[in-house]
Amino acid sequence: MHTLAIYGREARAQILSTARTPQFVIPSVILPLFFYGVMGLGLSKGREEVAHFMLANYVIFAAIAPAMFGFGAAVAAEREAKLIELKQIAPLPAGGYLAGRLAAALALIALSVLLLGGLAWFGGVRMDSWRWGATLGLGLASTVPFAMIGLNIGLRMGSQGATAVANLVFLAFSLFGGLWIPLSAMPGWFGDIAKLTPSYYLGQLSQMLSGTQPMANVEHHVSILVAMTLAAVIGAWIGWRRRAA
């Protein structure tokens, strides 16, 4: 069978497997919508600029939970159940399992991001079409760094430990990344911690692409994000190789 066809079958299997776990899918999709509806639209009291600003944050927020738990807790649970070892001895190309996992996360996050965009539109947010595409697209692309960080957790911890750490990282990225509350409203030390998180840089880029703040230091933000992602990829590769050995 052609390699691409095998990857496609594995991606389809992972997407179907994810769709059959409503206890994971429903909170992953509903939580960003609920928070945005309450904080982005409800508390804005009809002010488009506030709803606009919060949308840029929540498209990034929508990617964190599926990536953290889909690659953190879920990988740890499947590793404990020896399912990953089974995948490794099956006639599946190297990386097929991870590619399938990534496809499932992307499908779930794409649904969440599109629903957020629709809710924002009906809530009165208006942007040029390219800004809509860039903002929602960045939310989808942010899956990759979060997934690689989650994979490092899933490959190194048991299922219970991975769930606890994934929860902690999820909360830290959301809070210290300034996705829930603007960093300008928080103590100064919040900003120092924020610069250690990918969610901060993704949030800043999302604000720029959506037009709520001017384009500035884009190369700096992108370079740090790339460095963080590469570090996470290398760490995950080392963890995967050790498990395969």
mmCIF file of N, CA and C in Angstrom, residues 30-135:
data_model
loop_
_atom_site.group_PDB
_atom_site.id
_atom_site.type_symbol
_atom_site.label_atom_id
_atom_site.label_comp_id
_atom_site.label_asym_id
_atom_site.label_seq_id
_atom_site.Cartn_x
_atom_site.Cartn_y
_atom_site.Cartn_z
ATOM 1 N N ILE A 30 -16.614 23.098 23.462
ATOM 2 C CA ILE A 30 -17.563 23.968 24.177
ATOM 3 C C ILE A 30 -16.860 24.960 25.088
ATOM 4 N N LEU A 31 -15.774 24.548 25.740
ATOM 5 C CA LEU A 31 -15.124 25.423 26.711
ATOM 6 C C LEU A 31 -14.664 26.740 26.095
ATOM 7 N N PRO A 32 -13.937 26.747 24.964
ATOM 8 C CA PRO A 32 -13.567 28.041 24.367
ATOM 9 C C PRO A 32 -14.779 28.868 23.952
ATOM 10 N N LEU A 33 -15.811 28.209 23.424
ATOM 11 C CA LEU A 33 -17.016 28.935 23.013
ATOM 12 C C LEU A 33 -17.712 29.560 24.218
ATOM 13 N N PHE A 34 -17.797 28.803 25.302
ATOM 14 C CA PHE A 34 -18.459 29.308 26.507
ATOM 15 C C PHE A 34 -17.697 30.497 27.082
ATOM 16 N N PHE A 35 -16.376 30.334 27.231
ATOM 17 C CA PHE A 35 -15.572 31.419 27.787
ATOM 18 C C PHE A 35 -15.623 32.659 26.900
ATOM 19 N N TYR A 36 -15.550 32.446 25.589
ATOM 20 C CA TYR A 36 -15.593 33.606 24.696
ATOM 21 C C TYR A 36 -16.970 34.264 24.725
ATOM 22 N N GLY A 37 -18.015 33.437 24.779
ATOM 23 C CA GLY A 37 -19.356 34.000 24.851
ATOM 24 C C GLY A 37 -19.562 34.841 26.095
ATOM 25 N N VAL A 38 -19.014 34.368 27.227
ATOM 26 C CA VAL A 38 -19.184 35.089 28.491
ATOM 27 C C VAL A 38 -18.240 36.282 28.578
ATOM 28 N N MET A 39 -16.931 36.029 28.356
ATOM 29 C CA MET A 39 -15.918 37.064 28.571
ATOM 30 C C MET A 39 -15.712 37.952 27.348
ATOM 31 N N GLY A 40 -15.792 37.349 26.161
ATOM 32 C CA GLY A 40 -15.538 38.134 24.964
ATOM 33 C C GLY A 40 -16.740 38.920 24.474
ATOM 34 N N LEU A 41 -17.939 38.323 24.599
ATOM 35 C CA LEU A 41 -19.146 38.982 24.110
ATOM 36 C C LEU A 41 -19.999 39.521 25.244
ATOM 37 N N GLY A 42 -20.195 38.695 26.292
ATOM 38 C CA GLY A 42 -21.056 39.123 27.392
ATOM 39 C C GLY A 42 -20.504 40.313 28.152
ATOM 40 N N LEU A 43 -19.251 40.216 28.582
ATOM 41 C CA LEU A 43 -18.664 41.291 29.376
ATOM 42 C C LEU A 43 -18.279 42.510 28.549
ATOM 43 N N SER A 44 -18.205 42.334 27.219
ATOM 44 C CA SER A 44 -17.863 43.474 26.368
ATOM 45 C C SER A 44 -19.025 44.450 26.245
ATOM 46 N N LYS A 45 -20.246 43.966 26.555
ATOM 47 C CA LYS A 45 -21.441 44.813 26.523
ATOM 48 C C LYS A 45 -21.605 45.531 25.189
ATOM 49 N N GLY A 46 -21.383 44.766 24.114
ATOM 50 C CA GLY A 46 -21.594 45.311 22.786
ATOM 51 C C GLY A 46 -20.429 46.087 22.203
ATOM 52 N N ARG A 47 -19.316 46.211 22.936
ATOM 53 C CA ARG A 47 -18.154 46.933 22.408
ATOM 54 C C ARG A 47 -17.367 46.003 21.494
ATOM 55 N N GLU A 48 -17.409 46.311 20.217
ATOM 56 C CA GLU A 48 -16.791 45.443 19.217
ATOM 57 C C GLU A 48 -15.306 45.293 19.434
ATOM 58 N N GLU A 49 -14.635 46.363 19.878
ATOM 59 C CA GLU A 49 -13.183 46.296 20.030
ATOM 60 C C GLU A 49 -12.755 45.295 21.104
ATOM 61 N N VAL A 50 -13.581 45.163 22.155
ATOM 62 C CA VAL A 50 -13.267 44.197 23.215
ATOM 63 C C VAL A 50 -13.490 42.773 22.702
ATOM 64 N N ALA A 51 -14.613 42.544 22.047
ATOM 65 C CA ALA A 51 -14.903 41.227 21.487
ATOM 66 C C ALA A 51 -13.859 40.835 20.449
ATOM 67 N N HIS A 52 -13.405 41.817 19.684
ATOM 68 C CA HIS A 52 -12.375 41.612 18.664
ATOM 69 C C HIS A 52 -11.065 41.198 19.319
ATOM 70 N N PHE A 53 -10.672 41.923 20.356
ATOM 71 C CA PHE A 53 -9.439 41.630 21.087
ATOM 72 C C PHE A 53 -9.476 40.230 21.694
ATOM 73 N N MET A 54 -10.598 39.881 22.308
ATOM 74 C CA MET A 54 -10.709 38.584 22.966
ATOM 75 C C MET A 54 -10.742 37.431 21.964
ATOM 76 N N LEU A 55 -11.292 37.662 20.783
ATOM 77 C CA LEU A 55 -11.293 36.616 19.767
ATOM 78 C C LEU A 55 -9.865 36.207 19.416
ATOM 79 N N ALA A 56 -8.985 37.193 19.254
ATOM 80 C CA ALA A 56 -7.599 36.897 18.913
ATOM 81 C C ALA A 56 -6.939 36.023 19.971
ATOM 82 N N ASN A 57 -7.319 36.207 21.226
ATOM 83 C CA ASN A 57 -6.777 35.380 22.304
ATOM 84 C C ASN A 57 -7.395 33.988 22.321
ATOM 85 N N TYR A 58 -8.693 33.928 22.093
ATOM 86 C CA TYR A 58 -9.383 32.652 22.276
ATOM 87 C C TYR A 58 -9.154 31.670 21.133
ATOM 88 N N VAL A 59 -8.762 32.130 19.962
ATOM 89 C CA VAL A 59 -8.406 31.159 18.918
ATOM 90 C C VAL A 59 -7.119 30.427 19.299
ATOM 91 N N ILE A 60 -6.249 31.072 20.074
ATOM 92 C CA ILE A 60 -5.052 30.403 20.577
ATOM 93 C C ILE A 60 -5.426 29.494 21.744
ATOM 94 N N PHE A 61 -6.257 29.995 22.630
ATOM 95 C CA PHE A 61 -6.709 29.204 23.772
ATOM 96 C C PHE A 61 -7.373 27.907 23.317
ATOM 97 N N ALA A 62 -8.119 27.964 22.219
ATOM 98 C CA ALA A 62 -8.851 26.793 21.736
ATOM 99 C C ALA A 62 -7.930 25.642 21.352
ATOM 100 N N ALA A 63 -6.664 25.947 21.043
ATOM 101 C CA ALA A 63 -5.730 24.898 20.612
ATOM 102 C C ALA A 63 -5.036 24.212 21.777
ATOM 103 N N ILE A 64 -5.029 24.833 22.950
ATOM 104 C CA ILE A 64 -4.185 24.315 24.031
ATOM 105 C C ILE A 64 -4.708 22.993 24.582
ATOM 106 N N ALA A 65 -5.975 22.931 24.964
ATOM 107 C CA ALA A 65 -6.497 21.724 25.618
ATOM 108 C C ALA A 65 -6.431 20.489 24.713
ATOM 109 N N PRO A 66 -6.922 20.542 23.451
ATOM 110 C CA PRO A 66 -6.818 19.338 22.614
ATOM 111 C C PRO A 66 -5.377 18.883 22.406
ATOM 112 N N ALA A 67 -4.454 19.827 22.283
ATOM 113 C CA ALA A 67 -3.053 19.455 22.083
ATOM 114 C C ALA A 67 -2.448 18.885 23.362
ATOM 115 N N MET A 68 -2.706 19.540 24.494
ATOM 116 C CA MET A 68 -2.137 19.083 25.761
ATOM 117 C C MET A 68 -2.665 17.706 26.160
ATOM 118 N N PHE A 69 -3.978 17.517 26.041
ATOM 119 C CA PHE A 69 -4.558 16.264 26.499
ATOM 120 C C PHE A 69 -4.519 15.180 25.422
ATOM 121 N N GLY A 70 -4.642 15.590 24.146
ATOM 122 C CA GLY A 70 -4.557 14.611 23.071
ATOM 123 C C GLY A 70 -3.164 14.033 22.917
ATOM 124 N N PHE A 71 -2.145 14.834 23.199
ATOM 125 C CA PHE A 71 -0.766 14.362 23.083
ATOM 126 C C PHE A 71 -0.125 14.100 24.431
ATOM 127 N N GLY A 72 -0.700 14.617 25.497
ATOM 128 C CA GLY A 72 -0.135 14.396 26.820
ATOM 129 C C GLY A 72 -0.785 13.219 27.509
ATOM 130 N N ALA A 73 -1.978 13.424 28.018
ATOM 131 C CA ALA A 73 -2.670 12.378 28.771
ATOM 132 C C ALA A 73 -2.999 11.169 27.900
ATOM 133 N N ALA A 74 -3.468 11.392 26.666
ATOM 134 C CA ALA A 74 -3.881 10.272 25.818
ATOM 135 C C ALA A 74 -2.691 9.413 25.399
ATOM 136 N N VAL A 75 -1.584 10.036 25.022
ATOM 137 C CA VAL A 75 -0.393 9.273 24.642
ATOM 138 C C VAL A 75 0.136 8.481 25.835
ATOM 139 N N ALA A 76 0.131 9.103 27.018
ATOM 140 C CA ALA A 76 0.594 8.401 28.215
ATOM 141 C C ALA A 76 -0.281 7.182 28.501
ATOM 142 N N ALA A 77 -1.600 7.336 28.358
ATOM 143 C CA ALA A 77 -2.514 6.216 28.613
ATOM 144 C C ALA A 77 -2.300 5.097 27.595
ATOM 145 N N GLU A 78 -2.121 5.448 26.330
ATOM 146 C CA GLU A 78 -1.908 4.432 25.304
ATOM 147 C C GLU A 78 -0.538 3.777 25.448
ATOM 148 N N ARG A 79 0.426 4.524 25.927
ATOM 149 C CA ARG A 79 1.752 3.944 26.171
ATOM 150 C C ARG A 79 1.685 2.934 27.307
ATOM 151 N N GLU A 80 0.952 3.263 28.382
ATOM 152 C CA GLU A 80 0.798 2.328 29.496
ATOM 153 C C GLU A 80 0.045 1.071 29.072
ATOM 154 N N ALA A 81 -0.905 1.231 28.156
ATOM 155 C CA ALA A 81 -1.677 0.081 27.678
ATOM 156 C C ALA A 81 -0.946 -0.695 26.582
ATOM 157 N N LYS A 82 0.291 -0.299 26.268
ATOM 158 C CA LYS A 82 1.129 -0.963 25.250
ATOM 159 C C LYS A 82 0.582 -0.825 23.831
ATOM 160 N N LEU A 83 -0.333 0.135 23.633
ATOM 161 C CA LEU A 83 -0.872 0.327 22.286
ATOM 162 C C LEU A 83 0.153 0.955 21.354
ATOM 163 N N ILE A 84 1.014 1.821 21.899
ATOM 164 C CA ILE A 84 2.035 2.439 21.059
ATOM 165 C C ILE A 84 3.046 1.395 20.596
ATOM 166 N N GLU A 85 3.416 0.466 21.495
ATOM 167 C CA GLU A 85 4.324 -0.604 21.099
ATOM 168 C C GLU A 85 3.714 -1.449 19.985
ATOM 169 N N LEU A 86 2.401 -1.671 20.073
ATOM 170 C CA LEU A 86 1.710 -2.417 19.026
ATOM 171 C C LEU A 86 1.779 -1.679 17.698
ATOM 172 N N LYS A 87 1.623 -0.356 17.743
ATOM 173 C CA LYS A 87 1.725 0.446 16.527
ATOM 174 C C LYS A 87 3.136 0.356 15.936
ATOM 175 N N GLN A 88 4.140 0.313 16.823
ATOM 176 C CA GLN A 88 5.517 0.314 16.358
ATOM 177 C C GLN A 88 5.906 -0.983 15.648
ATOM 178 N N ILE A 89 5.292 -2.103 16.037
ATOM 179 C CA ILE A 89 5.624 -3.367 15.377
ATOM 180 C C ILE A 89 4.705 -3.644 14.196
ATOM 181 N N ALA A 90 3.653 -2.851 14.053
ATOM 182 C CA ALA A 90 2.745 -3.000 12.909
ATOM 183 C C ALA A 90 3.403 -2.417 11.658
ATOM 184 N N PRO A 91 2.942 -2.808 10.479
ATOM 185 C CA PRO A 91 3.517 -2.263 9.232
ATOM 186 C C PRO A 91 3.062 -0.831 8.981
ATOM 187 N N LEU A 92 3.453 0.056 9.895
ATOM 188 C CA LEU A 92 3.088 1.458 9.827
ATOM 189 C C LEU A 92 4.358 2.282 9.695
ATOM 190 N N PRO A 93 4.418 3.224 8.767
ATOM 191 C CA PRO A 93 5.637 4.026 8.620
ATOM 192 C C PRO A 93 6.009 4.741 9.911
ATOM 193 N N ALA A 94 7.295 4.987 10.076
ATOM 194 C CA ALA A 94 7.758 5.711 11.252
ATOM 195 C C ALA A 94 7.064 7.069 11.313
ATOM 196 N N GLY A 95 6.511 7.369 12.453
ATOM 197 C CA GLY A 95 5.806 8.637 12.618
ATOM 198 C C GLY A 95 4.353 8.599 12.218
ATOM 199 N N GLY A 96 3.885 7.467 11.722
ATOM 200 C CA GLY A 96 2.491 7.377 11.295
ATOM 201 C C GLY A 96 1.518 7.589 12.433
ATOM 202 N N TYR A 97 1.831 7.001 13.573
ATOM 203 C CA TYR A 97 0.969 7.160 14.752
ATOM 204 C C TYR A 97 0.886 8.622 15.165
ATOM 205 N N LEU A 98 2.044 9.301 15.213
ATOM 206 C CA LEU A 98 2.064 10.700 15.642
ATOM 207 C C LEU A 98 1.382 11.595 14.612
ATOM 208 N N ALA A 99 1.577 11.276 13.325
ATOM 209 C CA ALA A 99 0.910 12.055 12.280
ATOM 210 C C ALA A 99 -0.603 11.916 12.386
ATOM 211 N N GLY A 100 -1.065 10.710 12.711
ATOM 212 C CA GLY A 100 -2.493 10.498 12.887
ATOM 213 C C GLY A 100 -3.031 11.260 14.083
ATOM 214 N N ARG A 101 -2.260 11.234 15.174
ATOM 215 C CA ARG A 101 -2.650 11.994 16.359
ATOM 216 C C ARG A 101 -2.743 13.491 16.042
ATOM 217 N N LEU A 102 -1.760 13.980 15.289
ATOM 218 C CA LEU A 102 -1.758 15.395 14.930
ATOM 219 C C LEU A 102 -2.952 15.729 14.045
ATOM 220 N N ALA A 103 -3.284 14.840 13.122
ATOM 221 C CA ALA A 103 -4.444 15.071 12.251
ATOM 222 C C ALA A 103 -5.726 15.150 13.072
ATOM 223 N N ALA A 104 -5.858 14.284 14.077
ATOM 224 C CA ALA A 104 -7.049 14.302 14.925
ATOM 225 C C ALA A 104 -7.126 15.602 15.717
ATOM 226 N N ALA A 105 -5.991 16.049 16.254
ATOM 227 C CA ALA A 105 -5.971 17.308 17.006
ATOM 228 C C ALA A 105 -6.317 18.481 16.092
ATOM 229 N N LEU A 106 -5.765 18.495 14.888
ATOM 230 C CA LEU A 106 -6.034 19.579 13.947
ATOM 231 C C LEU A 106 -7.514 19.626 13.564
ATOM 232 N N ALA A 107 -8.115 18.456 13.366
ATOM 233 C CA ALA A 107 -9.538 18.422 13.003
ATOM 234 C C ALA A 107 -10.399 18.992 14.128
ATOM 235 N N LEU A 108 -10.082 18.615 15.355
ATOM 236 C CA LEU A 108 -10.861 19.093 16.496
ATOM 237 C C LEU A 108 -10.669 20.596 16.701
ATOM 238 N N ILE A 109 -9.441 21.045 16.588
ATOM 239 C CA ILE A 109 -9.154 22.466 16.800
ATOM 240 C C ILE A 109 -9.724 23.300 15.659
ATOM 241 N N ALA A 110 -9.703 22.776 14.437
ATOM 242 C CA ALA A 110 -10.301 23.494 13.310
ATOM 243 C C ALA A 110 -11.787 23.727 13.552
ATOM 244 N N LEU A 111 -12.476 22.712 14.071
ATOM 245 C CA LEU A 111 -13.898 22.865 14.381
ATOM 246 C C LEU A 111 -14.104 23.945 15.437
ATOM 247 N N SER A 112 -13.295 23.898 16.496
ATOM 248 C CA SER A 112 -13.429 24.874 17.576
ATOM 249 C C SER A 112 -13.156 26.289 17.090
ATOM 250 N N VAL A 113 -12.109 26.453 16.298
ATOM 251 C CA VAL A 113 -11.720 27.780 15.809
ATOM 252 C C VAL A 113 -12.780 28.342 14.865
ATOM 253 N N LEU A 114 -13.317 27.498 13.998
ATOM 254 C CA LEU A 114 -14.354 27.960 13.074
ATOM 255 C C LEU A 114 -15.625 28.376 13.819
ATOM 256 N N LEU A 115 -15.980 27.626 14.839
ATOM 257 C CA LEU A 115 -17.146 27.998 15.637
ATOM 258 C C LEU A 115 -16.913 29.298 16.389
ATOM 259 N N LEU A 116 -15.688 29.495 16.868
ATOM 260 C CA LEU A 116 -15.360 30.765 17.516
ATOM 261 C C LEU A 116 -15.501 31.919 16.540
ATOM 262 N N GLY A 117 -15.000 31.714 15.320
ATOM 263 C CA GLY A 117 -15.121 32.756 14.300
ATOM 264 C C GLY A 117 -16.574 33.074 13.995
ATOM 265 N N GLY A 118 -17.407 32.036 13.878
ATOM 266 C CA GLY A 118 -18.820 32.257 13.616
ATOM 267 C C GLY A 118 -19.502 32.988 14.761
ATOM 268 N N LEU A 119 -19.175 32.605 16.001
ATOM 269 C CA LEU A 119 -19.758 33.278 17.161
ATOM 270 C C LEU A 119 -19.340 34.741 17.206
ATOM 271 N N ALA A 120 -18.067 35.006 16.907
ATOM 272 C CA ALA A 120 -17.584 36.390 16.905
ATOM 273 C C ALA A 120 -18.288 37.211 15.825
ATOM 274 N N TRP A 121 -18.508 36.623 14.657
ATOM 275 C CA TRP A 121 -19.194 37.326 13.572
ATOM 276 C C TRP A 121 -20.608 37.720 13.984
ATOM 277 N N PHE A 122 -21.323 36.763 14.541
ATOM 278 C CA PHE A 122 -22.684 37.062 14.984
ATOM 279 C C PHE A 122 -22.689 38.015 16.173
ATOM 280 N N GLY A 123 -21.553 38.065 16.897
ATOM 281 C CA GLY A 123 -21.439 38.994 18.012
ATOM 282 C C GLY A 123 -21.025 40.388 17.594
ATOM 283 N N GLY A 124 -20.809 40.606 16.291
ATOM 284 C CA GLY A 124 -20.518 41.945 15.789
ATOM 285 C C GLY A 124 -19.074 42.220 15.434
ATOM 286 N N VAL A 125 -18.193 41.230 15.537
ATOM 287 C CA VAL A 125 -16.782 41.444 15.184
ATOM 288 C C VAL A 125 -16.655 41.501 13.669
ATOM 289 N N ARG A 126 -15.943 42.518 13.188
ATOM 290 C CA ARG A 126 -15.752 42.694 11.757
ATOM 291 C C ARG A 126 -14.273 42.897 11.442
ATOM 292 N N MET A 127 -13.794 42.148 10.451
ATOM 293 C CA MET A 127 -12.414 42.267 9.976
ATOM 294 C C MET A 127 -12.399 42.082 8.472
ATOM 295 N N ASP A 128 -11.297 42.503 7.844
ATOM 296 C CA ASP A 128 -11.094 42.173 6.437
ATOM 297 C C ASP A 128 -10.976 40.659 6.309
ATOM 298 N N SER A 129 -11.321 40.143 5.143
ATOM 299 C CA SER A 129 -11.322 38.688 4.958
ATOM 300 C C SER A 129 -9.949 38.076 5.205
ATOM 301 N N TRP A 130 -8.874 38.783 4.813
ATOM 302 C CA TRP A 130 -7.551 38.214 5.017
ATOM 303 C C TRP A 130 -7.202 38.154 6.505
ATOM 304 N N ARG A 131 -7.715 39.100 7.265
ATOM 305 C CA ARG A 131 -7.472 39.065 8.711
ATOM 306 C C ARG A 131 -8.229 37.910 9.366
ATOM 307 N N TRP A 132 -9.438 37.647 8.905
ATOM 308 C CA TRP A 132 -10.163 36.488 9.412
ATOM 309 C C TRP A 132 -9.363 35.216 9.134
ATOM 310 N N GLY A 133 -8.907 35.064 7.895
ATOM 311 C CA GLY A 133 -8.159 33.866 7.532
ATOM 312 C C GLY A 133 -6.866 33.727 8.313
ATOM 313 N N ALA A 134 -6.141 34.852 8.467
ATOM 314 C CA ALA A 134 -4.861 34.815 9.171
ATOM 315 C C ALA A 134 -5.047 34.522 10.655
ATOM 316 N N THR A 135 -6.054 35.130 11.267
ATOM 317 C CA THR A 135 -6.290 34.934 12.698
ATOM 318 C C THR A 135 -6.728 33.512 12.996
#
